[in-house]
Tab-separated table of C-alpha atoms (C1' of nucleotides) in Angstrom:
chain	number	residue	atom	x	y	z
J	29	UNK	CA	129.327	116.158	59.759
J	30	UNK	CA	131.271	113.245	61.221
J	31	UNK	CA	134.079	115.569	62.352
J	32	UNK	CA	131.690	118.061	63.766
J	33	UNK	CA	129.719	115.419	65.602
J	34	UNK	CA	132.783	114.153	67.432
J	35	UNK	CA	133.397	117.668	68.701
J	36	UNK	CA	129.897	118.077	70.065
J	37	UNK	CA	129.758	114.594	71.612
J	38	UNK	CA	133.397	113.940	72.462
J	39	UNK	CA	132.683	110.977	74.711
J	40	UNK	CA	131.142	108.872	71.917
J	41	UNK	CA	133.300	106.080	70.591
J	42	UNK	CA	134.119	105.939	66.881
J	43	UNK	CA	132.025	102.819	66.410
J	44	UNK	CA	129.080	104.521	68.039
J	45	UNK	CA	129.432	107.582	65.848
J	46	UNK	CA	129.495	105.327	62.793
J	47	UNK	CA	126.369	103.601	64.010
J	48	UNK	CA	124.675	106.932	64.535
J	49	UNK	CA	125.679	108.150	61.093
J	50	UNK	CA	124.336	105.009	59.528
J	51	UNK	CA	121.016	104.919	61.324
J	52	UNK	CA	119.961	108.270	62.735
J	53	UNK	CA	117.998	110.966	60.996
J	54	UNK	CA	119.025	114.600	60.919
J	55	UNK	CA	116.315	117.157	61.330
J	56	UNK	CA	116.093	120.937	61.691
J	57	UNK	CA	113.540	123.173	63.359
J	58	UNK	CA	113.182	126.917	63.610
J	59	UNK	CA	112.525	129.160	66.596
J	60	UNK	CA	109.035	128.751	67.923
J	61	UNK	CA	108.482	125.193	66.659
J	62	UNK	CA	107.058	122.873	69.272
J	63	UNK	CA	108.788	119.545	68.739
J	64	UNK	CA	107.170	117.625	71.564
J	65	UNK	CA	103.808	117.985	73.265
J	66	UNK	CA	102.233	116.616	76.404
J	67	UNK	CA	100.383	113.431	75.569
J	68	UNK	CA	102.205	112.808	72.315
J	69	UNK	CA	103.949	109.491	71.763
J	70	UNK	CA	107.690	109.638	71.616
J	71	UNK	CA	109.268	107.752	68.763
J	72	UNK	CA	112.821	109.033	68.944
J	73	UNK	CA	115.523	110.081	71.293
J	74	UNK	CA	116.753	113.550	70.502
J	75	UNK	CA	120.389	114.684	70.423
J	76	UNK	CA	121.057	118.387	69.995
J	77	UNK	CA	123.777	119.487	67.547
J	78	UNK	CA	123.125	123.219	67.591
J	79	UNK	CA	120.584	125.727	68.837
J	80	UNK	CA	118.582	125.500	72.000
J	81	UNK	CA	115.311	123.949	73.194
J	82	UNK	CA	113.197	124.830	76.179
J	83	UNK	CA	111.696	121.960	78.161
J	84	UNK	CA	108.648	122.880	80.209
J	85	UNK	CA	105.496	121.510	81.782
J	86	UNK	CA	102.175	122.767	80.614
J	87	UNK	CA	99.284	123.692	82.830
J	88	UNK	CA	95.622	123.237	81.992
J	89	UNK	CA	95.261	126.995	81.638
J	90	UNK	CA	98.275	127.991	79.601
J	91	UNK	CA	100.987	128.053	82.274
J	92	UNK	CA	104.388	127.074	80.887
J	93	UNK	CA	106.468	126.100	83.862
J	94	UNK	CA	110.137	126.217	82.867
J	95	UNK	CA	112.184	123.117	83.625
J	96	UNK	CA	115.455	123.343	81.723
J	97	UNK	CA	117.180	123.986	78.417
J	98	UNK	CA	118.605	121.454	76.023
J	99	UNK	CA	121.887	122.636	74.542
J	100	UNK	CA	124.306	121.268	71.922
J	101	UNK	CA	125.912	118.059	73.139
J	102	UNK	CA	122.906	117.181	75.255
J	103	UNK	CA	120.010	114.809	74.894
J	104	UNK	CA	116.466	114.819	76.120
J	105	UNK	CA	116.358	112.585	79.203
J	106	UNK	CA	112.621	112.305	79.031
J	107	UNK	CA	112.635	111.139	75.453
J	108	UNK	CA	115.153	108.480	76.451
J	109	UNK	CA	113.104	107.272	79.353
J	110	UNK	CA	109.853	107.243	77.464
J	111	UNK	CA	111.420	105.793	74.362
J	112	UNK	CA	112.297	102.554	76.057
J	113	UNK	CA	108.705	102.066	77.118
J	114	UNK	CA	106.908	103.629	74.181
J	115	UNK	CA	105.273	106.063	76.558
J	116	UNK	CA	103.531	109.357	76.085
J	117	UNK	CA	105.414	112.567	76.651
J	118	UNK	CA	104.793	114.368	79.918
J	119	UNK	CA	106.473	117.548	78.819
J	120	UNK	CA	106.597	120.174	76.113
J	121	UNK	CA	109.676	121.052	74.073
J	122	UNK	CA	109.836	124.320	72.199
J	123	UNK	CA	112.662	125.602	70.007
J	124	UNK	CA	114.181	128.807	71.380
J	125	UNK	CA	116.973	129.116	68.827
J	126	UNK	CA	116.960	127.289	65.481
J	127	UNK	CA	118.152	123.750	66.086
J	128	UNK	CA	119.766	120.863	64.267
J	129	UNK	CA	118.852	117.554	65.811
J	130	UNK	CA	119.813	113.936	65.452
J	131	UNK	CA	116.876	111.615	65.950
J	132	UNK	CA	117.713	108.149	67.214
J	133	UNK	CA	114.921	105.675	66.590
J	134	UNK	CA	113.539	104.067	69.707
J	135	UNK	CA	114.756	100.483	69.197
J	136	UNK	CA	118.323	101.591	68.571
J	137	UNK	CA	118.459	103.767	71.637
J	138	UNK	CA	117.708	100.631	73.608
J	139	UNK	CA	119.941	98.225	71.665
J	140	UNK	CA	122.997	100.466	71.908
J	141	UNK	CA	122.802	100.461	75.679
J	142	UNK	CA	124.112	96.909	75.571
J	143	UNK	CA	126.514	97.398	72.686
J	144	UNK	CA	128.238	100.717	73.256
J	145	UNK	CA	129.746	101.502	76.580
J	146	UNK	CA	130.034	105.195	75.682
J	147	UNK	CA	126.353	105.346	74.779
J	148	UNK	CA	125.384	103.677	78.024
J	149	UNK	CA	127.436	106.162	80.015
J	150	UNK	CA	126.059	109.085	78.088
J	151	UNK	CA	122.502	107.975	78.753
J	152	UNK	CA	123.055	107.360	82.460
J	153	UNK	CA	124.839	110.666	82.716
J	154	UNK	CA	121.934	112.422	81.070
J	155	UNK	CA	119.488	110.800	83.474
J	156	UNK	CA	121.516	111.769	86.461
J	157	UNK	CA	122.089	115.374	85.449
J	158	UNK	CA	118.458	115.987	84.643
J	159	UNK	CA	117.222	114.287	87.745
J	160	UNK	CA	119.454	116.503	89.814
J	161	UNK	CA	118.398	119.578	87.922
J	162	UNK	CA	114.773	118.733	88.512
J	163	UNK	CA	115.454	118.213	92.215
J	164	UNK	CA	116.971	121.682	92.323
J	165	UNK	CA	113.858	123.067	90.695
J	166	UNK	CA	111.714	121.366	93.320
J	167	UNK	CA	113.793	122.944	96.053
J	168	UNK	CA	113.371	126.366	94.617
J	169	UNK	CA	109.588	126.188	94.354
J	170	UNK	CA	109.002	124.179	97.517
J	171	UNK	CA	111.115	126.244	99.857
J	172	UNK	CA	111.629	129.657	98.325
J	173	UNK	CA	109.511	132.768	97.948
J	174	UNK	CA	109.073	134.450	94.590
J	175	UNK	CA	112.020	136.833	94.937
J	176	UNK	CA	114.495	133.996	95.410
J	177	UNK	CA	112.821	131.908	92.741
J	178	UNK	CA	113.281	134.789	90.309
J	179	UNK	CA	116.972	135.053	91.129
J	180	UNK	CA	117.353	131.291	90.699
J	181	UNK	CA	115.550	131.534	87.368
J	182	UNK	CA	117.801	134.330	86.128
J	183	UNK	CA	120.900	132.474	87.235
J	184	UNK	CA	119.886	129.346	85.350
J	185	UNK	CA	119.241	131.385	82.229
J	186	UNK	CA	122.626	133.019	82.559
J	187	UNK	CA	124.279	129.595	82.939
J	188	UNK	CA	122.349	128.172	80.007
J	189	UNK	CA	123.115	130.889	77.474
J	190	UNK	CA	126.539	131.644	78.893
J	191	UNK	CA	125.921	135.370	78.611
J	192	UNK	CA	124.748	138.152	80.875
J	193	UNK	CA	122.199	139.595	78.504
J	194	UNK	CA	118.892	137.788	78.738
J	195	UNK	CA	116.368	138.342	75.993
J	196	UNK	CA	113.247	137.956	78.108
J	197	UNK	CA	110.143	140.028	78.622
J	198	UNK	CA	108.590	140.334	82.056
J	199	UNK	CA	105.538	138.508	80.778
J	200	UNK	CA	107.614	135.541	79.622
J	201	UNK	CA	109.297	135.228	82.987
J	202	UNK	CA	105.954	135.497	84.755
J	203	UNK	CA	104.503	132.706	82.622
J	204	UNK	CA	107.466	130.444	83.266
J	205	UNK	CA	107.321	130.997	87.001
J	206	UNK	CA	103.547	130.783	86.984
J	207	UNK	CA	102.929	134.193	88.467
J	208	UNK	CA	101.804	137.570	87.103
J	209	UNK	CA	103.749	140.145	85.182
J	210	UNK	CA	103.236	142.849	87.777
J	211	UNK	CA	104.890	140.731	90.441
J	212	UNK	CA	107.910	140.126	88.217
J	213	UNK	CA	108.136	143.788	87.236
J	214	UNK	CA	108.184	144.829	90.867
J	215	UNK	CA	110.744	142.230	91.907
J	216	UNK	CA	112.998	143.065	88.956
J	217	UNK	CA	112.797	146.728	89.922
J	218	UNK	CA	114.020	145.826	93.398
J	219	UNK	CA	116.919	143.831	91.963
J	220	UNK	CA	117.795	146.795	89.755
J	221	UNK	CA	117.792	149.111	92.771
J	222	UNK	CA	120.110	146.695	94.541
J	223	UNK	CA	122.460	146.983	91.578
J	224	UNK	CA	122.099	143.324	90.566
J	225	UNK	CA	120.949	144.063	87.045
J	226	UNK	CA	119.846	146.683	84.556
J	227	UNK	CA	116.422	146.641	82.908
J	228	UNK	CA	115.884	147.325	79.212
J	229	UNK	CA	112.965	146.841	76.927
J	230	UNK	CA	112.814	143.121	76.110
J	231	UNK	CA	116.079	142.257	77.713
J	232	UNK	CA	117.750	142.188	81.086
J	233	UNK	CA	121.406	142.909	81.625
J	234	UNK	CA	122.853	141.056	84.573
J	235	UNK	CA	125.597	142.954	86.368
J	236	UNK	CA	126.816	140.221	88.699
F	8	UNK	CA	114.557	83.988	101.067
F	9	UNK	CA	115.096	83.022	97.445
F	10	UNK	CA	111.428	82.089	97.054
F	11	UNK	CA	110.244	85.201	98.755
F	12	UNK	CA	112.512	87.359	96.680
F	13	UNK	CA	111.067	86.075	93.435
F	14	UNK	CA	107.617	87.050	94.635
F	15	UNK	CA	108.625	90.593	95.473
F	16	UNK	CA	110.636	91.087	92.289
F	17	UNK	CA	108.841	88.831	89.823
F	18	UNK	CA	110.495	90.313	86.752
F	19	UNK	CA	114.001	89.273	87.816
F	20	UNK	CA	115.486	86.316	85.961
F	21	UNK	CA	116.690	83.292	87.906
F	22	UNK	CA	120.298	83.997	87.062
F	23	UNK	CA	119.921	87.523	88.321
F	24	UNK	CA	118.355	86.366	91.568
F	25	UNK	CA	121.261	83.962	92.055
F	26	UNK	CA	123.694	86.758	91.436
F	27	UNK	CA	121.905	88.943	93.952
F	28	UNK	CA	121.888	86.191	96.538
F	29	UNK	CA	125.565	85.604	96.060
F	30	UNK	CA	126.659	89.236	96.200
F	31	UNK	CA	124.167	91.493	97.889
F	32	UNK	CA	123.931	92.299	101.567
F	33	UNK	CA	120.708	92.110	103.547
F	34	UNK	CA	120.077	94.827	106.042
F	35	UNK	CA	117.242	95.870	108.345
F	36	UNK	CA	116.253	99.226	109.767
F	37	UNK	CA	113.567	100.309	112.185
F	38	UNK	CA	111.051	103.117	111.989
F	39	UNK	CA	112.677	106.497	112.311
F	40	UNK	CA	116.111	105.468	111.042
F	41	UNK	CA	117.541	107.795	108.450
F	42	UNK	CA	119.292	105.595	105.922
F	43	UNK	CA	120.434	108.281	103.529
F	44	UNK	CA	121.277	111.943	104.042
F	45	UNK	CA	121.858	114.913	101.800
F	46	UNK	CA	125.554	115.208	101.064
F	47	UNK	CA	126.365	111.621	101.975
F	48	UNK	CA	128.119	109.413	99.457
F	49	UNK	CA	126.065	106.565	98.099
F	50	UNK	CA	127.801	103.215	98.048
F	51	UNK	CA	124.861	100.928	97.316
F	52	UNK	CA	121.687	100.650	95.382
F	53	UNK	CA	118.773	99.843	97.641
F	54	UNK	CA	116.044	97.278	96.938
F	55	UNK	CA	113.099	97.166	99.325
F	56	UNK	CA	111.846	93.752	100.485
F	57	UNK	CA	109.396	94.905	103.149
F	58	UNK	CA	108.371	98.030	105.009
F	59	UNK	CA	108.349	101.529	103.654
F	60	UNK	CA	110.749	104.448	103.237
F	61	UNK	CA	110.019	108.104	102.769
F	62	UNK	CA	112.134	110.000	100.254
F	63	UNK	CA	112.254	113.734	100.779
F	64	UNK	CA	114.309	116.829	100.189
F	65	UNK	CA	115.636	118.737	103.111
F	66	UNK	CA	115.619	122.467	103.518
F	67	UNK	CA	118.296	124.538	105.254
F	68	UNK	CA	115.873	125.213	108.086
F	69	UNK	CA	114.344	121.828	108.762
F	70	UNK	CA	111.742	121.608	105.987
F	71	UNK	CA	111.174	118.025	104.832
F	72	UNK	CA	109.561	118.269	101.455
F	73	UNK	CA	107.913	114.952	100.630
F	74	UNK	CA	108.810	113.394	97.295
F	75	UNK	CA	107.658	109.782	97.317
F	76	UNK	CA	107.592	106.467	99.149
F	77	UNK	CA	109.684	103.413	98.453
F	78	UNK	CA	107.649	100.246	98.830
F	79	UNK	CA	108.449	96.512	98.632
F	80	UNK	CA	109.474	95.540	95.110
F	81	UNK	CA	110.854	98.992	94.417
F	82	UNK	CA	114.312	100.500	94.300
F	83	UNK	CA	115.688	103.910	94.976
F	84	UNK	CA	116.145	105.602	91.598
F	85	UNK	CA	118.410	108.210	93.066
F	86	UNK	CA	120.742	105.671	94.603
F	87	UNK	CA	120.964	103.990	91.186
F	88	UNK	CA	121.755	107.175	89.401
F	89	UNK	CA	124.269	108.360	91.924
F	90	UNK	CA	125.786	104.931	92.331
F	91	UNK	CA	127.026	104.821	88.763
F	92	UNK	CA	128.863	108.075	89.251
F	93	UNK	CA	129.866	107.763	92.891
F	94	UNK	CA	127.969	110.949	93.606
F	95	UNK	CA	126.655	112.513	96.758
F	96	UNK	CA	123.053	112.024	97.712
F	97	UNK	CA	120.719	114.914	97.031
F	98	UNK	CA	117.918	113.502	99.122
F	99	UNK	CA	117.014	112.114	102.505
F	100	UNK	CA	115.542	108.655	103.103
F	101	UNK	CA	113.794	107.894	106.374
F	102	UNK	CA	112.222	104.606	107.443
F	103	UNK	CA	108.492	104.953	107.995
F	104	UNK	CA	107.792	101.273	108.692
F	105	UNK	CA	110.520	98.803	109.673
F	106	UNK	CA	112.277	97.710	106.507
F	107	UNK	CA	114.301	94.834	105.141
F	108	UNK	CA	116.605	95.933	102.384
F	109	UNK	CA	118.932	94.367	99.879
F	110	UNK	CA	121.996	96.462	99.253
F	111	UNK	CA	123.603	96.051	95.861
F	112	UNK	CA	127.194	97.274	95.781
F	113	UNK	CA	127.849	100.037	93.336
F	114	UNK	CA	130.055	98.192	90.832
F	115	UNK	CA	127.593	95.325	90.493
F	116	UNK	CA	124.657	97.599	89.867
F	117	UNK	CA	126.592	98.896	86.874
F	118	UNK	CA	127.978	95.567	85.670
F	119	UNK	CA	124.595	93.837	85.697
F	120	UNK	CA	123.145	96.423	83.349
F	121	UNK	CA	125.141	94.769	80.584
F	122	UNK	CA	124.678	91.209	81.792
F	123	UNK	CA	121.070	90.867	82.854
F	124	UNK	CA	118.321	92.037	80.614
F	125	UNK	CA	115.790	91.899	83.462
F	126	UNK	CA	118.008	94.061	85.651
F	127	UNK	CA	118.432	96.592	82.864
F	128	UNK	CA	114.699	96.784	82.369
F	129	UNK	CA	114.037	97.071	86.056
F	130	UNK	CA	116.485	99.952	86.378
F	131	UNK	CA	115.142	101.823	83.373
F	132	UNK	CA	111.628	101.277	84.625
F	133	UNK	CA	112.548	102.654	88.005
F	134	UNK	CA	114.080	105.747	86.434
F	135	UNK	CA	111.063	106.350	84.305
F	136	UNK	CA	108.496	105.919	87.060
F	137	UNK	CA	110.303	108.164	89.471
F	138	UNK	CA	110.967	110.807	86.897
F	139	UNK	CA	107.297	110.905	86.079
F	140	UNK	CA	106.341	110.992	89.713
F	141	UNK	CA	108.685	113.896	90.286
F	142	UNK	CA	107.205	115.721	87.309
F	143	UNK	CA	103.769	115.290	88.863
F	144	UNK	CA	105.083	116.767	92.080
F	145	UNK	CA	106.423	119.756	90.185
F	146	UNK	CA	103.045	120.292	88.608
F	147	UNK	CA	101.318	120.289	91.932
F	148	UNK	CA	103.614	122.837	93.530
F	149	UNK	CA	104.140	124.992	90.469
F	150	UNK	CA	100.518	125.359	89.459
F	151	UNK	CA	98.350	124.577	92.457
F	152	UNK	CA	97.368	126.438	95.608
F	153	UNK	CA	97.746	124.830	99.008
F	154	UNK	CA	94.229	123.349	99.102
F	155	UNK	CA	94.790	121.360	95.920
F	156	UNK	CA	98.301	120.427	96.957
F	157	UNK	CA	96.897	119.001	100.169
F	158	UNK	CA	94.375	116.901	98.269
F	159	UNK	CA	97.119	115.664	95.959
F	160	UNK	CA	99.258	114.813	98.976
F	161	UNK	CA	96.468	112.839	100.638
F	162	UNK	CA	95.746	111.009	97.422
F	163	UNK	CA	99.351	109.933	97.031
F	164	UNK	CA	99.427	108.689	100.592
F	165	UNK	CA	96.277	106.724	100.011
F	166	UNK	CA	97.771	105.183	96.871
F	167	UNK	CA	101.031	104.404	98.626
F	168	UNK	CA	99.599	102.652	101.667
F	169	UNK	CA	96.618	101.230	99.811
F	170	UNK	CA	94.288	102.142	102.630
F	171	UNK	CA	91.965	105.008	103.486
F	172	UNK	CA	93.200	105.546	106.993
F	173	UNK	CA	96.240	107.768	107.057
F	174	UNK	CA	98.290	107.906	110.225
F	175	UNK	CA	99.426	111.489	109.947
F	176	UNK	CA	99.369	114.451	112.284
F	177	UNK	CA	98.611	117.907	110.970
F	178	UNK	CA	102.123	118.957	111.874
F	179	UNK	CA	103.655	116.172	109.803
F	180	UNK	CA	101.643	117.130	106.764
F	181	UNK	CA	102.536	120.772	107.231
F	182	UNK	CA	106.238	119.950	107.388
F	183	UNK	CA	106.073	117.818	104.267
F	184	UNK	CA	104.249	120.488	102.320
F	185	UNK	CA	106.466	123.199	103.763
F	186	UNK	CA	103.667	125.217	105.295
F	187	UNK	CA	102.335	125.706	108.835
F	188	UNK	CA	100.131	123.440	110.902
F	189	UNK	CA	97.374	126.039	111.209
F	190	UNK	CA	97.002	126.245	107.454
F	191	UNK	CA	96.690	122.474	107.199
F	192	UNK	CA	94.215	122.322	110.092
F	193	UNK	CA	92.012	124.908	108.414
F	194	UNK	CA	92.124	123.222	105.016
F	195	UNK	CA	91.466	119.780	106.499
F	196	UNK	CA	88.471	121.220	108.323
F	197	UNK	CA	87.116	122.489	105.018
F	198	UNK	CA	87.579	119.070	103.440
F	199	UNK	CA	85.774	117.496	106.404
F	200	UNK	CA	82.884	119.932	105.976
F	201	UNK	CA	82.718	118.997	102.312
F	202	UNK	CA	82.409	115.361	103.390
F	203	UNK	CA	85.700	114.289	101.810
F	204	UNK	CA	87.176	112.922	105.032
F	205	UNK	CA	86.809	112.535	108.762
F	206	UNK	CA	89.351	113.914	111.221
F	207	UNK	CA	90.612	111.966	114.227
F	208	UNK	CA	93.498	112.404	116.570
F	209	UNK	CA	96.640	111.304	114.732
F	210	UNK	CA	94.839	109.908	111.774
F	211	UNK	CA	92.675	110.948	108.896
F	212	UNK	CA	89.934	108.774	107.501
F	213	UNK	CA	89.359	109.344	103.813
F	214	UNK	CA	85.757	108.890	102.746
F	215	UNK	CA	86.236	109.075	98.998
C	11	DT	C1'	104.487	162.085	61.854
C	12	DG	C1'	100.966	159.928	64.205
C	13	DA	C1'	98.214	155.795	64.967
C	14	DC	C1'	98.961	151.478	67.059
C	15	DC	C1'	100.881	147.712	69.455
C	16	DT	C1'	103.503	145.856	72.987
C	17	DA	C1'	106.270	146.304	77.159
C	18	DT	C1'	106.719	148.274	81.461
C	19	DG	C1'	105.645	151.051	85.921
C	20	DT	C1'	102.761	151.751	89.800
C	21	DG	C1'	99.017	152.419	93.065
C	22	DA	C1'	94.870	150.409	95.209
C	23	DT	C1'	92.773	146.538	96.701
C	24	DA	C1'	91.703	141.587	97.447
C	25	DA	C1'	92.884	137.008	98.484
C	26	DA	C1'	95.932	133.470	100.153
C	27	DA	C1'	99.161	131.994	103.216
C	28	DG	C1'	101.996	132.564	107.314
C	29	DT	C1'	102.448	134.054	112.273
C	30	DT	C1'	101.220	134.715	117.019
C	31	DA	C1'	98.809	133.603	120.844
C	32	DC	C1'	95.920	131.150	123.340
C	33	DT	C1'	92.404	127.290	124.244
C	34	DG	C1'	90.863	122.721	125.136
C	35	DA	C1'	91.363	117.626	124.328
C	36	DT	C1'	93.714	113.303	124.439
C	37	DT	C1'	97.324	110.293	125.711
C	38	DG	C1'	101.037	108.354	128.216
C	39	DT	C1'	103.659	107.950	132.499
C	40	DG	C1'	105.219	108.080	137.149
E	10	DC	C1'	95.230	110.291	139.806
E	11	DA	C1'	98.152	114.171	138.540
E	12	DC	C1'	101.112	115.984	135.462
E	13	DA	C1'	103.548	116.614	131.203
E	14	DA	C1'	103.544	116.200	126.392
E	15	DT	C1'	101.466	116.191	122.122
E	16	DC	C1'	97.738	117.293	119.083
E	17	DA	C1'	94.097	120.032	117.333
E	18	DG	C1'	90.868	124.306	116.907
E	19	DT	C1'	90.428	129.090	116.271
E	20	DA	C1'	90.723	134.158	116.377
E	21	DA	C1'	93.442	138.241	115.186
E	22	DC	C1'	96.878	140.024	112.677
E	23	DT	C1'	100.919	140.507	109.150
E	24	DT	C1'	103.061	139.457	104.984
E	25	DT	C1'	103.134	137.887	100.474
E	26	DT	C1'	101.179	137.319	96.208
E	27	DA	C1'	97.470	138.137	92.847
E	28	DT	C1'	94.303	141.130	90.514
E	29	DC	C1'	92.494	145.367	88.616
E	30	DA	C1'	92.988	149.735	86.661
E	31	DC	C1'	95.354	152.884	84.364
E	32	DA	C1'	99.557	155.641	82.941
E	33	DT	C1'	103.665	155.929	80.261
E	34	DA	C1'	107.292	154.656	77.168
E	35	DG	C1'	109.512	152.576	73.073
E	36	DG	C1'	109.173	150.729	68.604
E	37	DT	C1'	106.822	149.803	63.963
E	38	DC	C1'	104.942	151.083	59.918
E	39	DA	C1'	101.685	153.191	56.773
DNA sequence: TGACCTATGTGATAAAAGTTACTGATTGTG
DNA sequence: CACAATCAGTAACTTTTATCACATAGGTCA
């Protein structure tokens, strides 16, 4: 796993990787598992080795507002931030594709900041990227109408999975954009007519 | 200023305060000054001694979506994050009340993370608080209709200024919520009828 | 195959928000 | 004081989004 790990987190120094191997816990989850809930205390920082996790905010009445995906080589910024303060989670994390994780216990996450330059940079980098991503999300909902928000949503999914075939139902999209299925169906139809994509049952084929 | 500084940033160690005094630059701005723009490179991390700064995102067509205020004793999380990577600003910062600032040059901000425990904790704390605040903002726009968003907006302003008298015109609020003045006027009227507040020219008196 | 479940398409209608147009009120300034 | 500028109130209308109701289509499995 040592070899593999260096490939997924190439910026980590050898000493850091040794420290991780010695202290962190490996854990696996399968699709559908919820590994973090709103209000739950966070005890670990999570590094993703394989698979994919959806990070979202939950509404009082079942809305699941999509924020971003965690992919291999990434870490959960929120778990890092909360970890240092032993805070409750403000977000939900659900497994989209079976994942292998490395759990870094809270005190180590903090200690390594001072000891390993490459860890420090990784953490700061994670903060920055997520903060920016979240700012983008704010832009899209604050300034854009639903049609543009849908396009933004599809684009982010394309970027995240690196493919043009999105396995999403209209209902799922509607939930994640906090609107109704009918609205999404209609807007997708328009995009199809414009030649932007092709609709299939349970998946959407992007053409551009 | 040394004495004063310790009062505004009580968590800072004496050594850190000395370091700040020796290296940082004091700067003042007056109401209306824009001290950071979208696309501009960030060369300093900003600590607020007095006054107040509005942080917002700018739209292509003049929208000024309100994110949060920077108050005395606080620092700009975004300038910290960007500073470490020499990145462009993604936000706008406008002075709302004349401010005195301490500008920490980029390389020091980074260096001190390893040297001063109290600086490290302050920075992490700033990240965490802002991240959470931004998540709250996402909730309000993703899940709430304009009436609730307005109430949330008023509440945050009350919390920020610590008073119940908000010096805001309907137009300002509308701009910051990216809607039109008429909508805000109507909703404020409703809130007045419900006895939540009292409307005056150029200011709103909260009753609850 | 046919019963059944889920996903999607679509029209009608309602509600929320945005736009236009105009009014009066208050304030500051020469 | 007179005038301009800004702020606020409101009615009428349009657009966007949400909701309801129902039709159809594809896939699963006994």
